[in-house]
Every structure is written in C-alpha cells, then in structure tokens.
Coordinates of C-alpha atoms in Angstrom, one line a residue:
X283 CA 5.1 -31.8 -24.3
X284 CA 5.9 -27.8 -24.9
X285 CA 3.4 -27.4 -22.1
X286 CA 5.8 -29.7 -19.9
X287 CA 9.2 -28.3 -21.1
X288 CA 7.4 -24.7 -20.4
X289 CA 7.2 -25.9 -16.6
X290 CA 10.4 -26.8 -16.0
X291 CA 11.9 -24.1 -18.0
X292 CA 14.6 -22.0 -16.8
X293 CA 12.7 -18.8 -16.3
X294 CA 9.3 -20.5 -15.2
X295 CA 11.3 -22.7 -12.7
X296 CA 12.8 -18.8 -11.2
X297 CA 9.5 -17.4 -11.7
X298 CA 8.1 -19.8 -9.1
X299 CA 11.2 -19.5 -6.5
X300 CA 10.5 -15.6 -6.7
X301 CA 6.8 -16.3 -5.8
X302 CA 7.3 -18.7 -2.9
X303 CA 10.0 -16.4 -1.8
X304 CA 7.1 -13.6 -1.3
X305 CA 5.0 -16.0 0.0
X306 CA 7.8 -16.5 3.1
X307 CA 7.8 -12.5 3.0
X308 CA 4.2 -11.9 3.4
X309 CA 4.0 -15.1 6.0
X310 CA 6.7 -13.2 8.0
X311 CA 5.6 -9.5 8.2
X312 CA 2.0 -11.1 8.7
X313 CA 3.3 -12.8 11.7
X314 CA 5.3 -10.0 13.1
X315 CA 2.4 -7.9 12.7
X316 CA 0.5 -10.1 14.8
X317 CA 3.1 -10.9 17.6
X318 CA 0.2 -10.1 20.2
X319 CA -1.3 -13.3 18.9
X320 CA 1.4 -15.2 18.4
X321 CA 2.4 -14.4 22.4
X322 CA -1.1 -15.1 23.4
X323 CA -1.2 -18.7 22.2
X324 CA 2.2 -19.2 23.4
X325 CA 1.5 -17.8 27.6
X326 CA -1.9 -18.4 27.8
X327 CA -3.7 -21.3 27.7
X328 CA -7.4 -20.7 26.6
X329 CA -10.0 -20.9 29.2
X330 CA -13.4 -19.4 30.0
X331 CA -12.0 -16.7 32.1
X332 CA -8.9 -16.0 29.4
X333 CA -11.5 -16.1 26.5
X334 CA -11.5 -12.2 26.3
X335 CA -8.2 -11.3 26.1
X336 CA -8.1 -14.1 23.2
X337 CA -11.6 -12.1 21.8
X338 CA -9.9 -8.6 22.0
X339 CA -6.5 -9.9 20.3
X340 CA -8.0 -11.7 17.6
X341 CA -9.8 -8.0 16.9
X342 CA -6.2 -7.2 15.3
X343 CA -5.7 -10.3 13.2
X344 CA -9.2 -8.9 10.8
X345 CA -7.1 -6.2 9.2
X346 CA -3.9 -8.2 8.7
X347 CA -5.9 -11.2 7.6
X348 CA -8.0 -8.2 5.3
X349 CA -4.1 -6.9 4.3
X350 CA -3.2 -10.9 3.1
X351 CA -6.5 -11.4 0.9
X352 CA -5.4 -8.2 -1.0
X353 CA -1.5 -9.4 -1.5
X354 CA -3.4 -12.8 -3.0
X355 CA -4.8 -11.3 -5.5
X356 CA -2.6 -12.0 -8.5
X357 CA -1.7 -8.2 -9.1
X358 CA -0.2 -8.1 -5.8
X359 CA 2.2 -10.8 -5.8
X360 CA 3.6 -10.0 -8.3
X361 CA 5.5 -7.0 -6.6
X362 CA 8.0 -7.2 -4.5
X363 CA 6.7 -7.1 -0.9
X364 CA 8.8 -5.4 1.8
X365 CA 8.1 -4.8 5.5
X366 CA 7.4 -1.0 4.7
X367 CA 4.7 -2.4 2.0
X368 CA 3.3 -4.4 3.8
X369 CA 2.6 -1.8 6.7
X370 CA 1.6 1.0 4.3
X371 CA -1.3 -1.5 2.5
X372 CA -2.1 -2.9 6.3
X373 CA -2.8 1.3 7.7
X374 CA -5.5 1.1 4.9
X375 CA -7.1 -1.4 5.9
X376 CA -6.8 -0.5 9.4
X377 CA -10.2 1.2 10.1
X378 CA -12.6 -1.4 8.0
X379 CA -10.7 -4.5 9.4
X380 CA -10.7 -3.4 13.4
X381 CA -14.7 -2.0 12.9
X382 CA -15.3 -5.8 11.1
X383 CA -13.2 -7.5 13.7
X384 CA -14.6 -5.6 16.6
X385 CA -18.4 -6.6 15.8
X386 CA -17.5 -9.6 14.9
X387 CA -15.8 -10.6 17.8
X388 CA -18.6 -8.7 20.3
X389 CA -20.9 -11.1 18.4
X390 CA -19.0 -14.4 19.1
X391 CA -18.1 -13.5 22.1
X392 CA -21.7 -13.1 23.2
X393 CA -22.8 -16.3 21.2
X394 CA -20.1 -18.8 23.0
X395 CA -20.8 -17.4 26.5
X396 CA -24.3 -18.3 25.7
X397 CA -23.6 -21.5 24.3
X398 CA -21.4 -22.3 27.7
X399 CA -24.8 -21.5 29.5
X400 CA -26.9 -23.6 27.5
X401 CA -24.2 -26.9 27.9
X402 CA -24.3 -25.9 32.0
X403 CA -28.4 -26.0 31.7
X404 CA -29.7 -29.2 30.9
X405 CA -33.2 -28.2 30.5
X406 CA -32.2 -26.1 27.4
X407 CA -29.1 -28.6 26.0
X408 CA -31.2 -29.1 22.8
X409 CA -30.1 -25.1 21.7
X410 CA -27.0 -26.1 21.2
X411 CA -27.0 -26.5 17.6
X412 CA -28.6 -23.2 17.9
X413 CA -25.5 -21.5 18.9
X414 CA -23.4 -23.9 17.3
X415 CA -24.5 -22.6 13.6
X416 CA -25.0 -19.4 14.5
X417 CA -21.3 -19.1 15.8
X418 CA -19.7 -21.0 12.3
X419 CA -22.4 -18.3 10.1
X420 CA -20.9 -14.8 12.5
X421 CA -17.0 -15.9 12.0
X422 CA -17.4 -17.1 8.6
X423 CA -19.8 -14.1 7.3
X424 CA -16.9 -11.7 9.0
X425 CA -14.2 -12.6 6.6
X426 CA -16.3 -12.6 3.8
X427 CA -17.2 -8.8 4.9
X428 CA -13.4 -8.6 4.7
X429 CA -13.4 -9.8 1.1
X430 CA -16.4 -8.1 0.1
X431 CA -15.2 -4.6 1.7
X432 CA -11.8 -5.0 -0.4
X433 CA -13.9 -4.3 -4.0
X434 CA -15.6 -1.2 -2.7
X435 CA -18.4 -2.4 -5.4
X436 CA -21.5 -1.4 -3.0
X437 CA -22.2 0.1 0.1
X438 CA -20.9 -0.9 3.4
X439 CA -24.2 -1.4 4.6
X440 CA -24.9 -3.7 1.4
X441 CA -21.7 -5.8 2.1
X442 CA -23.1 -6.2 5.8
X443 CA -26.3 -8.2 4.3
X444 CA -24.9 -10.0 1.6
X445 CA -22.1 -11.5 4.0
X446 CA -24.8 -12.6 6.1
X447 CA -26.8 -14.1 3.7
X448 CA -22.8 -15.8 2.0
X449 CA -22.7 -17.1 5.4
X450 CA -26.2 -18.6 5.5
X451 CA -27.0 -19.6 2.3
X452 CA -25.0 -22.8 2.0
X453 CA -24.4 -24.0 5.3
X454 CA -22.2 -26.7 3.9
X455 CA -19.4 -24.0 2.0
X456 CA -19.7 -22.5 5.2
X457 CA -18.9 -25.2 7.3
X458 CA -15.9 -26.0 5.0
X459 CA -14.3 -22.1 5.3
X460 CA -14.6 -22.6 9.1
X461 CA -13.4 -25.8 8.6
X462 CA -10.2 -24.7 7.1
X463 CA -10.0 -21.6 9.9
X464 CA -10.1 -24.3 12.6
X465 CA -7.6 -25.8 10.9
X466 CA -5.5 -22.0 11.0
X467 CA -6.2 -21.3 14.8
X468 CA -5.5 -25.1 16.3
X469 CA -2.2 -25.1 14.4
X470 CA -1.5 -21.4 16.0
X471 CA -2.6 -22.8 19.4
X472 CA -0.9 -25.4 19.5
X473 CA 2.6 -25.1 17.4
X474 CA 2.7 -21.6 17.2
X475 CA 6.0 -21.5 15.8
X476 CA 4.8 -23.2 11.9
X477 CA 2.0 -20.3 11.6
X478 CA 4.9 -18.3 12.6
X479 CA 6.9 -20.0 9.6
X480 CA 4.9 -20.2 6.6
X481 CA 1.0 -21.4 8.4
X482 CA -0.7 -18.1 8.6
X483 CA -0.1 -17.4 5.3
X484 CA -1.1 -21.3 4.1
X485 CA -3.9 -21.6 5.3
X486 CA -5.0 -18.0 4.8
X487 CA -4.2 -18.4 0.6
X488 CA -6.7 -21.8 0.9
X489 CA -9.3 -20.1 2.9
X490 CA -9.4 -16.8 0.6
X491 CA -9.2 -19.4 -3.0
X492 CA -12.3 -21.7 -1.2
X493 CA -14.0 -18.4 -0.3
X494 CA -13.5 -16.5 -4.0
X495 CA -14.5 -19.5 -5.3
X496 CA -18.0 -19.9 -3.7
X497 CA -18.5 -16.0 -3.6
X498 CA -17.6 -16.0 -7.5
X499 CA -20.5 -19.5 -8.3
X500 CA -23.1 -17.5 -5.5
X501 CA -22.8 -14.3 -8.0
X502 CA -23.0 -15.9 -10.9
X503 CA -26.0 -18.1 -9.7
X504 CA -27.8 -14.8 -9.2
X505 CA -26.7 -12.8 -12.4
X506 CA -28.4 -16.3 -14.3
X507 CA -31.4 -16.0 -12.3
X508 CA -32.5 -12.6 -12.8
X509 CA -31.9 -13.0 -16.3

C-alpha cells in the first residue's frame, strides 16, 4: 500500500513528467541531428542502385545512436538535456562512432550485394542463410561495439572481438536486437515523421535495455566459469 501511494505521490508523479519530458528532448535533438536520414527515407525510395547513399547516411546515425546509449544510462537522465548538451556529448563520440559505423557499414554493404548475387544465381541459392546470418551478426555486433566502446574498460582492439563473439554467441538474442532495429528502421522508412516524434528514441531505449541485459548475463556467465 505505501509502495502504491509512493507511485502516485505528488513528487513521484512530477518526477516522472520531468523524465518523459527529457525523453521528448533527447528524441528531438537525436532527430535533428540526423535530418540527413530523416530526408533520405522521406525522397528516396530504397533500391539496389540507392542502397549507398542509404549505407553512407546511416554511417552518421552510429555516433548519435552511441550519443543516446550514454543519455540512457541512469546518471544521464537525470540532467537536464539541452541542444548544446546534447551536441557537446555527440563531438565525443564523434570519431569512435563514424570509425564503428564506417566499418560496419563497408561490411554490410559488401555482404547484401553479395547476398543479391547469390538470390540472382540459382546454382548457389542455398548460401543464402550464409549471408543472411552473417548480415544480422555484423549490424548487431556494431552496436554492441558502440556500447562496449562507451566503458573504455579494455582495448579497442579487445572490444572489436568480444562484439563479434556478443554477436555470435547466441544467435537467438541476436536475432531479437535486430529484431527490434527492424522494427526502428521500417518505422523510419515508412512513417518517418513518429521516429521524428518520440520513435528514434523508443526503440533505441528497448534495444540498449535488451542489449545491457544480455551483455550483463554473457559477463556474468563468464566471471562463474572461470571461477
């Protein structure tokens, strides 16, 4: 019953309003950050021979999407975020985010022009699931280098590995995080304006809780083992 009346109380119930209030904040300097995207999806319809500019564009969302998992973390939101803020934290994670997004982008890029050849061949059809899996592992093991880059615990080089091996180890968590960014992109493709709203920053808080949550069991699975 406290627990109840401590819910609804007065200063919880502004607590709240001030935190969904920075929520629409961060949603909104996230999104004019990333107008170039938000134009993209809104001019150009994707297509094989408009796949690149969508590659070389999506480069920019890494360090903004880098930028957001840093605001989640509880410290963070609990200041109040301006525009000024929000591009101050975003030019420090400008260098590590474009170098992430870059590779990661050359390397899906690569991997869904050579999954287009393999549907066009039918003598080689049966790679698909190949490609398919090693397409979810790449975009999935990229934000996870975002993540892991943000503790500055190991090397770079370190981080490199161990999001590869986050991205491969449980094919199925993996397949839910890109799940989820599906979700995130389709919504941006096709009603760019809710992303634009409060989206980008919706389904970027559930993707960086589902990915804490299986980066925090994977290190503590290890820490037991070599016990």
């Amino acid at each position: 019953m406290n627990r109840v009346k401590q819910l609804f109380s007065s200063q919880s119930v502004q607590d709240k309003n001030k935190l969904i209030y920075r929520y629409i904040l961060l949603n909104l300097y996230f999104s004019i950050c990333t107008l170039p995207w938000l134009l993209v999806n809104s001019l150009i319809r994707i297509s094989p021979q408009t796949f690149l500019i969508y590659a070389i564009v999506a480069v920019w969302l890494f360090p903004n999407i880098q930028t957001l998992m840093k605001y989640f973390s509880q410290e963070k939101m609990s200041e109040n975020i301006t525009l000024k803020d929000y591009i101050r934290e975003l030019k420090g994670h400008l260098k590590s985010g474009l170098f992430i997004g870059g590779g990661t982008m050359t390397i899906l890029t690569v991997l869904l022009f050579d999954l287009m050849i393999v549907l066009a061949n039918e003598q080689i059809k049966g790679m698909f699931p190949i490609f398919f899996i090693g397409i979810i592992t790449i975009s999935i093991s990229g934000l996870f280098l975002l993540k892991l880059n943000l503790e500055k615990s190991s090397s770079f080089k370190k981080n490199i590995k161990f999001s590869l091996v986050l991205g491969w180890h449980n094919f199925f968590k993996t397949l839910i995080c890109f799940l989820i960014l599906s979700m995130w992109l389709s919504v941006g493709y096709q009603i760019p304006i809710l992303n634009f709203l409060i989206g980008n920053v919706a389904f970027a808080y559930i993707l960086d809780k589902v990915m804490t949550k299986f980066l925090t069991k994977y290190i503590s699975r290890r820490q037991s083992f070599s016990r």
